């Protein structure tokens, strides 16, 4: 019995050594279960977010078998057994914001309470746009259906620990001992503008999502962290300062001309916290009509659409950012309108295949007619405004701004690189040898079996490939409280707005 016990200890120690040796090559830190300490030496608190183990981890039955005979009959509540912590932590904490040509760093945290078998540990990053509409189908007696399109902008991952996936060979798995692990990572976002993160209108969203995964042994599923959504902000420069004039005519009942309107706007596009100024001139055409009041609303429009078999379904949501009143007069009104663009609830104007965000200034003009019995009429007109997030003066101050590409016309994708480097290596750092040149000098070109793999910092970057997935299902028993029926324009197809 003593000999068997010694053999088991030797096997356990060799497994622990193999796991730690593999960890050394992936830049991660491991702390034993007896003293789970951070690099600074402080005690790390147990996080409240837990995730269930896959079939590759030891089961509760296997755990109970290791309890000695003296405690076999004691009551053990499975809920009291600590579960592993698997999470992602970013440099900068929860305030991390994605931007073009930026580097994002962080680490994957793993706290194991049981030894597991794992093929590899990966971190994944993806960007996607989701568009969902609810439509009343006339051909179906059950009523409403949900139509959803999910557009994947990109998806990239990086091996933090373990064995690489191979197209020609199966992958071995290793033991990962009980303890606390940290796996650093670094990602470079290309100099490319994607749409900003949104969650409106209901059913439409643009998200940039991180997740960490443990691939189990023998192609089994393993642990998976929760999804971490980080906001993305594109770099959009406002237009040069240039005033423009807006003119319109207010008409009642499509026959009676009420007033002529002229507005001189100081700028076509603005940034949050900048001042909007406008000169408004309104003149009544007929003396029997009087202007009683003028109000305006600064509005943000979230619009979404999905192309269906019968046409295009539209969904929209209008948010009022601020309101104001104009000093009006009976026959002629001349007033200066000034207000600051708020920083809250204001994001850049943009357009995608399924989503559009735009702004305008809605004016409501109330006129009265008659002497003893007065009738009132409300006329409306809108003035468009575009919103950027950087002023035009920043165009030459920010590096590489003029080389930013639109995501639709770019094949560049975000990519991970060795976190020990300050910057990812450029393509010019990789020197490839031309086999034909070596052959001309009397040397045989290298065979395929002798070609060494590129080290992680010089791995070939894959081009971005966008793909779309469509799904349709009945809306019955689907809880979508804020989603109303979309308006379908029959026979209208295409991606243009």
mmCIF file of C-alpha atoms in Angstrom, residues 34-317:
data_model
loop_
_atom_site.group_PDB
_atom_site.id
_atom_site.type_symbol
_atom_site.label_atom_id
_atom_site.label_comp_id
_atom_site.label_asym_id
_atom_site.label_seq_id
_atom_site.Cartn_x
_atom_site.Cartn_y
_atom_site.Cartn_z
ATOM 1 C CA UNK A 34 -2.593 27.156 -0.724
ATOM 2 C CA UNK A 35 -1.670 30.786 -1.239
ATOM 3 C CA UNK A 36 -3.583 32.362 -4.106
ATOM 4 C CA UNK A 37 -1.673 35.616 -4.226
ATOM 5 C CA UNK A 38 -1.485 38.291 -6.895
ATOM 6 C CA UNK A 39 1.809 39.534 -8.313
ATOM 7 C CA UNK A 40 1.760 42.418 -5.820
ATOM 8 C CA UNK A 41 1.536 39.913 -2.950
ATOM 9 C CA UNK A 42 -1.986 40.755 -1.797
ATOM 10 C CA UNK A 43 -4.782 38.325 -1.157
ATOM 11 C CA UNK A 44 -7.161 38.112 -4.135
ATOM 12 C CA UNK A 45 -10.858 38.114 -3.369
ATOM 13 C CA UNK A 46 -13.123 35.472 -4.817
ATOM 14 C CA UNK A 47 -15.324 36.972 -7.556
ATOM 15 C CA UNK A 48 -19.075 36.546 -7.497
ATOM 16 C CA UNK A 49 -19.409 35.440 -11.105
ATOM 17 C CA UNK A 50 -19.157 31.701 -11.537
ATOM 18 C CA UNK A 51 -19.454 29.419 -14.523
ATOM 19 C CA UNK A 52 -20.254 25.733 -14.654
ATOM 20 C CA UNK A 53 -17.667 23.107 -15.536
ATOM 21 C CA UNK A 54 -17.916 20.990 -18.658
ATOM 22 C CA UNK A 55 -17.741 17.235 -18.843
ATOM 23 C CA UNK A 56 -13.955 17.494 -19.172
ATOM 24 C CA UNK A 57 -13.673 18.578 -15.521
ATOM 25 C CA UNK A 58 -13.903 16.127 -12.595
ATOM 26 C CA UNK A 59 -17.466 15.358 -11.594
ATOM 27 C CA UNK A 60 -18.923 15.639 -8.114
ATOM 28 C CA UNK A 61 -18.949 11.834 -7.872
ATOM 29 C CA UNK A 62 -15.219 11.647 -8.550
ATOM 30 C CA UNK A 63 -14.655 14.325 -5.950
ATOM 31 C CA UNK A 64 -16.587 12.379 -3.305
ATOM 32 C CA UNK A 65 -14.527 9.239 -3.985
ATOM 33 C CA UNK A 66 -11.391 11.055 -2.835
ATOM 34 C CA UNK A 67 -12.883 11.724 0.631
ATOM 35 C CA UNK A 68 -11.466 9.310 3.219
ATOM 36 C CA UNK A 69 -13.580 6.683 4.867
ATOM 37 C CA UNK A 70 -13.942 8.613 8.119
ATOM 38 C CA UNK A 71 -15.900 11.405 6.381
ATOM 39 C CA UNK A 72 -17.773 9.364 3.787
ATOM 40 C CA UNK A 73 -21.054 9.471 5.683
ATOM 41 C CA UNK A 74 -20.975 13.193 6.501
ATOM 42 C CA UNK A 75 -23.509 15.394 4.731
ATOM 43 C CA UNK A 76 -21.904 17.507 1.977
ATOM 44 C CA UNK A 77 -23.938 20.121 0.111
ATOM 45 C CA UNK A 78 -22.724 20.383 -3.519
ATOM 46 C CA UNK A 79 -23.611 24.098 -3.504
ATOM 47 C CA UNK A 80 -20.950 24.661 -0.821
ATOM 48 C CA UNK A 81 -18.176 23.416 -3.101
ATOM 49 C CA UNK A 82 -16.456 26.467 -4.676
ATOM 50 C CA UNK A 83 -16.736 26.766 -8.422
ATOM 51 C CA UNK A 84 -14.010 28.059 -10.758
ATOM 52 C CA UNK A 85 -13.718 31.719 -11.668
ATOM 53 C CA UNK A 86 -13.083 32.473 -15.348
ATOM 54 C CA UNK A 87 -13.122 36.135 -16.349
ATOM 55 C CA UNK A 88 -11.461 38.871 -18.418
ATOM 56 C CA UNK A 89 -9.863 41.987 -16.967
ATOM 57 C CA UNK A 90 -8.865 44.980 -19.126
ATOM 58 C CA UNK A 91 -6.212 47.573 -18.498
ATOM 59 C CA UNK A 92 -8.189 50.641 -17.538
ATOM 60 C CA UNK A 93 -10.951 48.588 -15.926
ATOM 61 C CA UNK A 94 -14.510 49.151 -17.070
ATOM 62 C CA UNK A 95 -13.589 52.429 -18.802
ATOM 63 C CA UNK A 96 -11.883 50.816 -21.792
ATOM 64 C CA UNK A 97 -13.093 52.212 -25.133
ATOM 65 C CA UNK A 98 -12.179 50.786 -28.539
ATOM 66 C CA UNK A 99 -10.963 53.165 -31.251
ATOM 67 C CA UNK A 100 -9.231 52.832 -34.627
ATOM 68 C CA UNK A 101 -5.479 52.121 -34.571
ATOM 69 C CA UNK A 102 -5.468 51.472 -30.828
ATOM 70 C CA UNK A 103 -4.004 48.674 -28.696
ATOM 71 C CA UNK A 104 -6.106 46.996 -26.015
ATOM 72 C CA UNK A 105 -4.400 45.000 -23.264
ATOM 73 C CA UNK A 106 -5.695 42.847 -20.460
ATOM 74 C CA UNK A 107 -5.550 39.410 -18.932
ATOM 75 C CA UNK A 108 -7.707 36.340 -18.588
ATOM 76 C CA UNK A 109 -8.137 35.242 -14.964
ATOM 77 C CA UNK A 110 -8.679 31.579 -14.088
ATOM 78 C CA UNK A 111 -9.144 30.233 -10.566
ATOM 79 C CA UNK A 112 -9.408 26.447 -10.539
ATOM 80 C CA UNK A 113 -10.727 24.580 -7.519
ATOM 81 C CA UNK A 114 -10.293 21.201 -9.219
ATOM 82 C CA UNK A 115 -7.734 19.831 -11.632
ATOM 83 C CA UNK A 116 -9.052 19.788 -15.195
ATOM 84 C CA UNK A 117 -7.973 18.427 -18.565
ATOM 85 C CA UNK A 118 -7.694 21.080 -21.266
ATOM 86 C CA UNK A 119 -6.464 21.216 -24.846
ATOM 87 C CA UNK A 120 -5.991 24.982 -24.942
ATOM 88 C CA UNK A 121 -7.165 28.271 -23.443
ATOM 89 C CA UNK A 122 -8.244 30.958 -25.924
ATOM 90 C CA UNK A 123 -9.554 34.494 -25.977
ATOM 91 C CA UNK A 124 -11.981 35.504 -28.700
ATOM 92 C CA UNK A 125 -13.028 38.921 -29.975
ATOM 93 C CA UNK A 126 -15.835 39.578 -32.431
ATOM 94 C CA UNK A 127 -17.864 42.451 -33.832
ATOM 95 C CA UNK A 128 -21.442 41.953 -34.979
ATOM 96 C CA UNK A 129 -24.563 43.813 -35.995
ATOM 97 C CA UNK A 130 -27.994 42.381 -35.195
ATOM 98 C CA UNK A 131 -31.260 43.446 -36.843
ATOM 99 C CA UNK A 132 -34.600 41.991 -35.705
ATOM 100 C CA UNK A 133 -38.112 42.991 -36.815
ATOM 101 C CA UNK A 134 -41.567 41.716 -35.891
ATOM 102 C CA UNK A 135 -43.932 41.465 -38.842
ATOM 103 C CA UNK A 136 -47.570 40.465 -39.188
ATOM 104 C CA UNK A 137 -47.575 37.756 -41.852
ATOM 105 C CA UNK A 138 -50.807 37.762 -43.861
ATOM 106 C CA UNK A 139 -50.309 34.225 -45.131
ATOM 107 C CA UNK A 140 -49.983 32.747 -41.636
ATOM 108 C CA UNK A 141 -52.978 32.312 -39.366
ATOM 109 C CA UNK A 142 -50.770 32.417 -36.243
ATOM 110 C CA UNK A 143 -49.977 36.075 -36.798
ATOM 111 C CA UNK A 144 -46.607 37.616 -36.009
ATOM 112 C CA UNK A 145 -43.150 36.380 -37.001
ATOM 113 C CA UNK A 146 -39.646 37.492 -36.053
ATOM 114 C CA UNK A 147 -37.062 37.990 -38.784
ATOM 115 C CA UNK A 148 -33.452 38.425 -37.715
ATOM 116 C CA UNK A 149 -30.234 39.146 -39.598
ATOM 117 C CA UNK A 150 -26.875 38.851 -37.802
ATOM 118 C CA UNK A 151 -23.900 40.359 -39.617
ATOM 119 C CA UNK A 152 -20.506 39.277 -38.329
ATOM 120 C CA UNK A 153 -17.975 42.033 -39.072
ATOM 121 C CA UNK A 154 -15.009 39.952 -37.895
ATOM 122 C CA UNK A 155 -14.010 37.209 -35.459
ATOM 123 C CA UNK A 156 -10.482 36.576 -34.230
ATOM 124 C CA UNK A 157 -9.005 34.469 -31.431
ATOM 125 C CA UNK A 158 -5.647 33.874 -29.759
ATOM 126 C CA UNK A 159 -4.207 30.863 -27.941
ATOM 127 C CA UNK A 160 -3.183 31.779 -24.402
ATOM 128 C CA UNK A 161 -2.088 28.321 -23.261
ATOM 129 C CA UNK A 162 -1.985 24.759 -24.567
ATOM 130 C CA UNK A 163 -1.566 23.146 -27.943
ATOM 131 C CA UNK A 164 -2.203 24.738 -31.316
ATOM 132 C CA UNK A 165 -5.028 23.519 -33.499
ATOM 133 C CA UNK A 166 -3.763 21.674 -36.556
ATOM 134 C CA UNK A 167 -5.419 20.904 -39.871
ATOM 135 C CA UNK A 168 -3.489 17.642 -40.261
ATOM 136 C CA UNK A 169 -3.158 16.303 -36.713
ATOM 137 C CA UNK A 170 -5.221 15.700 -33.604
ATOM 138 C CA UNK A 171 -4.425 17.787 -30.544
ATOM 139 C CA UNK A 172 -3.227 16.445 -27.216
ATOM 140 C CA UNK A 173 -4.494 17.788 -23.930
ATOM 141 C CA UNK A 174 -2.740 18.596 -20.689
ATOM 142 C CA UNK A 175 -3.580 18.677 -16.995
ATOM 143 C CA UNK A 176 -4.187 22.034 -15.387
ATOM 144 C CA UNK A 177 -3.692 21.935 -11.616
ATOM 145 C CA UNK A 178 -5.693 23.661 -8.918
ATOM 146 C CA UNK A 179 -4.626 27.284 -8.529
ATOM 147 C CA UNK A 180 -4.945 30.831 -9.750
ATOM 148 C CA UNK A 181 -3.733 31.733 -13.280
ATOM 149 C CA UNK A 182 -3.293 34.969 -15.210
ATOM 150 C CA UNK A 183 -2.949 34.987 -18.995
ATOM 151 C CA UNK A 184 -2.023 38.399 -20.489
ATOM 152 C CA UNK A 185 -3.155 39.373 -23.992
ATOM 153 C CA UNK A 186 -2.833 42.293 -26.405
ATOM 154 C CA UNK A 187 -4.959 43.224 -29.428
ATOM 155 C CA UNK A 188 -4.380 45.823 -32.124
ATOM 156 C CA UNK A 189 -7.429 47.417 -33.713
ATOM 157 C CA UNK A 190 -6.830 48.329 -37.380
ATOM 158 C CA UNK A 191 -6.921 51.901 -38.629
ATOM 159 C CA UNK A 192 -10.479 51.379 -39.755
ATOM 160 C CA UNK A 193 -13.811 52.965 -38.814
ATOM 161 C CA UNK A 194 -16.592 50.610 -37.773
ATOM 162 C CA UNK A 195 -20.051 51.815 -36.708
ATOM 163 C CA UNK A 196 -20.279 52.902 -33.061
ATOM 164 C CA UNK A 197 -21.833 50.630 -30.461
ATOM 165 C CA UNK A 198 -25.620 51.026 -30.215
ATOM 166 C CA UNK A 199 -28.619 49.268 -28.667
ATOM 167 C CA UNK A 200 -31.455 51.076 -30.482
ATOM 168 C CA UNK A 201 -34.055 50.838 -31.920
ATOM 169 C CA UNK A 202 -35.467 47.797 -30.143
ATOM 170 C CA UNK A 203 -34.197 44.673 -31.875
ATOM 171 C CA UNK A 204 -31.147 46.385 -33.395
ATOM 172 C CA UNK A 205 -27.658 46.462 -31.916
ATOM 173 C CA UNK A 206 -23.969 46.798 -32.804
ATOM 174 C CA UNK A 207 -21.687 45.097 -30.298
ATOM 175 C CA UNK A 208 -18.003 44.300 -29.872
ATOM 176 C CA UNK A 209 -17.750 41.217 -27.678
ATOM 177 C CA UNK A 210 -14.906 39.449 -25.828
ATOM 178 C CA UNK A 211 -15.018 35.948 -24.376
ATOM 179 C CA UNK A 212 -12.539 33.432 -22.956
ATOM 180 C CA UNK A 213 -12.775 29.707 -23.648
ATOM 181 C CA UNK A 214 -11.181 26.479 -22.463
ATOM 182 C CA UNK A 215 -11.261 23.713 -25.066
ATOM 183 C CA UNK A 216 -11.784 20.375 -23.351
ATOM 184 C CA UNK A 217 -10.043 17.071 -24.141
ATOM 185 C CA UNK A 218 -11.020 15.056 -27.171
ATOM 186 C CA UNK A 219 -13.032 17.900 -28.772
ATOM 187 C CA UNK A 220 -15.263 18.181 -25.729
ATOM 188 C CA UNK A 221 -16.702 21.497 -24.643
ATOM 189 C CA UNK A 222 -14.992 23.222 -21.762
ATOM 190 C CA UNK A 223 -15.330 26.320 -19.647
ATOM 191 C CA UNK A 224 -16.526 29.572 -21.160
ATOM 192 C CA UNK A 225 -16.533 32.996 -19.568
ATOM 193 C CA UNK A 226 -19.390 35.425 -19.818
ATOM 194 C CA UNK A 227 -19.443 37.858 -22.753
ATOM 195 C CA UNK A 228 -17.755 41.200 -22.148
ATOM 196 C CA UNK A 229 -19.105 44.036 -24.315
ATOM 197 C CA UNK A 230 -16.780 47.007 -24.791
ATOM 198 C CA UNK A 231 -17.973 50.237 -26.462
ATOM 199 C CA UNK A 232 -16.464 51.253 -29.782
ATOM 200 C CA UNK A 233 -16.125 54.874 -30.876
ATOM 201 C CA UNK A 234 -15.090 55.678 -34.459
ATOM 202 C CA UNK A 235 -13.085 58.756 -35.377
ATOM 203 C CA UNK A 236 -15.395 61.074 -37.338
ATOM 204 C CA UNK A 237 -14.203 64.600 -38.103
ATOM 205 C CA UNK A 238 -16.733 67.401 -38.536
ATOM 206 C CA UNK A 239 -16.908 69.420 -41.742
ATOM 207 C CA UNK A 240 -15.170 72.816 -42.053
ATOM 208 C CA UNK A 241 -17.082 75.771 -40.664
ATOM 209 C CA UNK A 242 -19.431 76.853 -43.437
ATOM 210 C CA UNK A 243 -22.812 78.508 -43.083
ATOM 211 C CA UNK A 244 -25.757 77.469 -45.200
ATOM 212 C CA UNK A 245 -29.310 78.705 -45.781
ATOM 213 C CA UNK A 246 -32.481 76.656 -45.396
ATOM 214 C CA UNK A 247 -35.699 77.852 -47.078
ATOM 215 C CA UNK A 248 -39.223 76.457 -47.044
ATOM 216 C CA UNK A 249 -42.880 77.503 -47.403
ATOM 217 C CA UNK A 250 -45.564 76.621 -44.859
ATOM 218 C CA UNK A 251 -48.821 75.534 -46.513
ATOM 219 C CA UNK A 252 -52.222 74.753 -44.993
ATOM 220 C CA UNK A 253 -54.506 72.126 -46.498
ATOM 221 C CA UNK A 254 -52.241 71.922 -49.561
ATOM 222 C CA UNK A 255 -53.842 75.131 -50.890
ATOM 223 C CA UNK A 256 -53.283 78.087 -48.591
ATOM 224 C CA UNK A 257 -49.782 79.529 -48.269
ATOM 225 C CA UNK A 258 -49.210 80.600 -44.667
ATOM 226 C CA UNK A 259 -45.623 81.813 -44.346
ATOM 227 C CA UNK A 260 -42.158 81.894 -45.833
ATOM 228 C CA UNK A 261 -39.311 80.563 -43.709
ATOM 229 C CA UNK A 262 -35.607 81.252 -44.049
ATOM 230 C CA UNK A 263 -32.948 79.972 -41.650
ATOM 231 C CA UNK A 264 -29.231 80.702 -41.775
ATOM 232 C CA UNK A 265 -27.301 77.945 -39.984
ATOM 233 C CA UNK A 266 -23.705 78.604 -38.984
ATOM 234 C CA UNK A 267 -22.403 75.034 -39.467
ATOM 235 C CA UNK A 268 -23.442 71.800 -41.127
ATOM 236 C CA UNK A 269 -21.956 69.439 -38.527
ATOM 237 C CA UNK A 270 -21.100 69.818 -34.867
ATOM 238 C CA UNK A 271 -19.557 67.868 -32.016
ATOM 239 C CA UNK A 272 -20.948 67.351 -28.513
ATOM 240 C CA UNK A 273 -20.357 70.320 -26.196
ATOM 241 C CA UNK A 274 -20.178 72.726 -29.157
ATOM 242 C CA UNK A 275 -22.593 75.605 -29.737
ATOM 243 C CA UNK A 276 -25.297 75.518 -32.391
ATOM 244 C CA UNK A 277 -26.328 78.946 -33.718
ATOM 245 C CA UNK A 278 -29.006 79.848 -36.250
ATOM 246 C CA UNK A 279 -30.851 82.947 -37.439
ATOM 247 C CA UNK A 280 -34.541 82.295 -38.063
ATOM 248 C CA UNK A 281 -36.726 84.588 -40.174
ATOM 249 C CA UNK A 282 -40.451 83.872 -40.631
ATOM 250 C CA UNK A 283 -42.917 86.145 -42.485
ATOM 251 C CA UNK A 284 -46.674 85.547 -42.673
ATOM 252 C CA UNK A 285 -48.094 85.864 -46.207
ATOM 253 C CA UNK A 286 -51.697 86.816 -45.331
ATOM 254 C CA UNK A 287 -52.509 89.440 -42.717
ATOM 255 C CA UNK A 288 -55.499 87.473 -41.426
ATOM 256 C CA UNK A 289 -53.159 84.746 -40.195
ATOM 257 C CA UNK A 290 -51.177 85.376 -37.034
ATOM 258 C CA UNK A 291 -48.173 83.475 -35.692
ATOM 259 C CA UNK A 292 -48.896 82.624 -32.052
ATOM 260 C CA UNK A 293 -45.950 80.401 -31.050
ATOM 261 C CA UNK A 294 -42.834 78.646 -32.377
ATOM 262 C CA UNK A 295 -41.221 75.676 -30.597
ATOM 263 C CA UNK A 296 -38.297 73.481 -31.616
ATOM 264 C CA UNK A 297 -36.988 70.029 -30.663
ATOM 265 C CA UNK A 298 -33.500 68.633 -31.181
ATOM 266 C CA UNK A 299 -34.151 65.004 -32.100
ATOM 267 C CA UNK A 300 -32.113 61.830 -32.537
ATOM 268 C CA UNK A 301 -33.469 59.207 -34.957
ATOM 269 C CA UNK A 302 -32.604 55.515 -34.584
ATOM 270 C CA UNK A 303 -33.777 53.692 -37.702
ATOM 271 C CA UNK A 304 -33.440 50.049 -38.653
ATOM 272 C CA UNK A 305 -34.488 47.948 -41.611
ATOM 273 C CA UNK A 306 -34.435 44.345 -42.776
ATOM 274 C CA UNK A 307 -35.085 43.192 -46.350
ATOM 275 C CA UNK A 308 -37.705 40.428 -46.399
ATOM 276 C CA UNK A 309 -39.261 38.321 -49.111
ATOM 277 C CA UNK A 310 -42.275 40.625 -49.495
ATOM 278 C CA UNK A 311 -40.361 43.911 -49.150
ATOM 279 C CA UNK A 312 -38.410 45.963 -46.602
ATOM 280 C CA UNK A 313 -39.430 46.169 -42.935
ATOM 281 C CA UNK A 314 -38.635 49.428 -41.103
ATOM 282 C CA UNK A 315 -38.357 50.053 -37.387
ATOM 283 C CA UNK A 316 -37.657 53.481 -35.868
ATOM 284 C CA UNK A 317 -37.291 55.272 -32.572
#
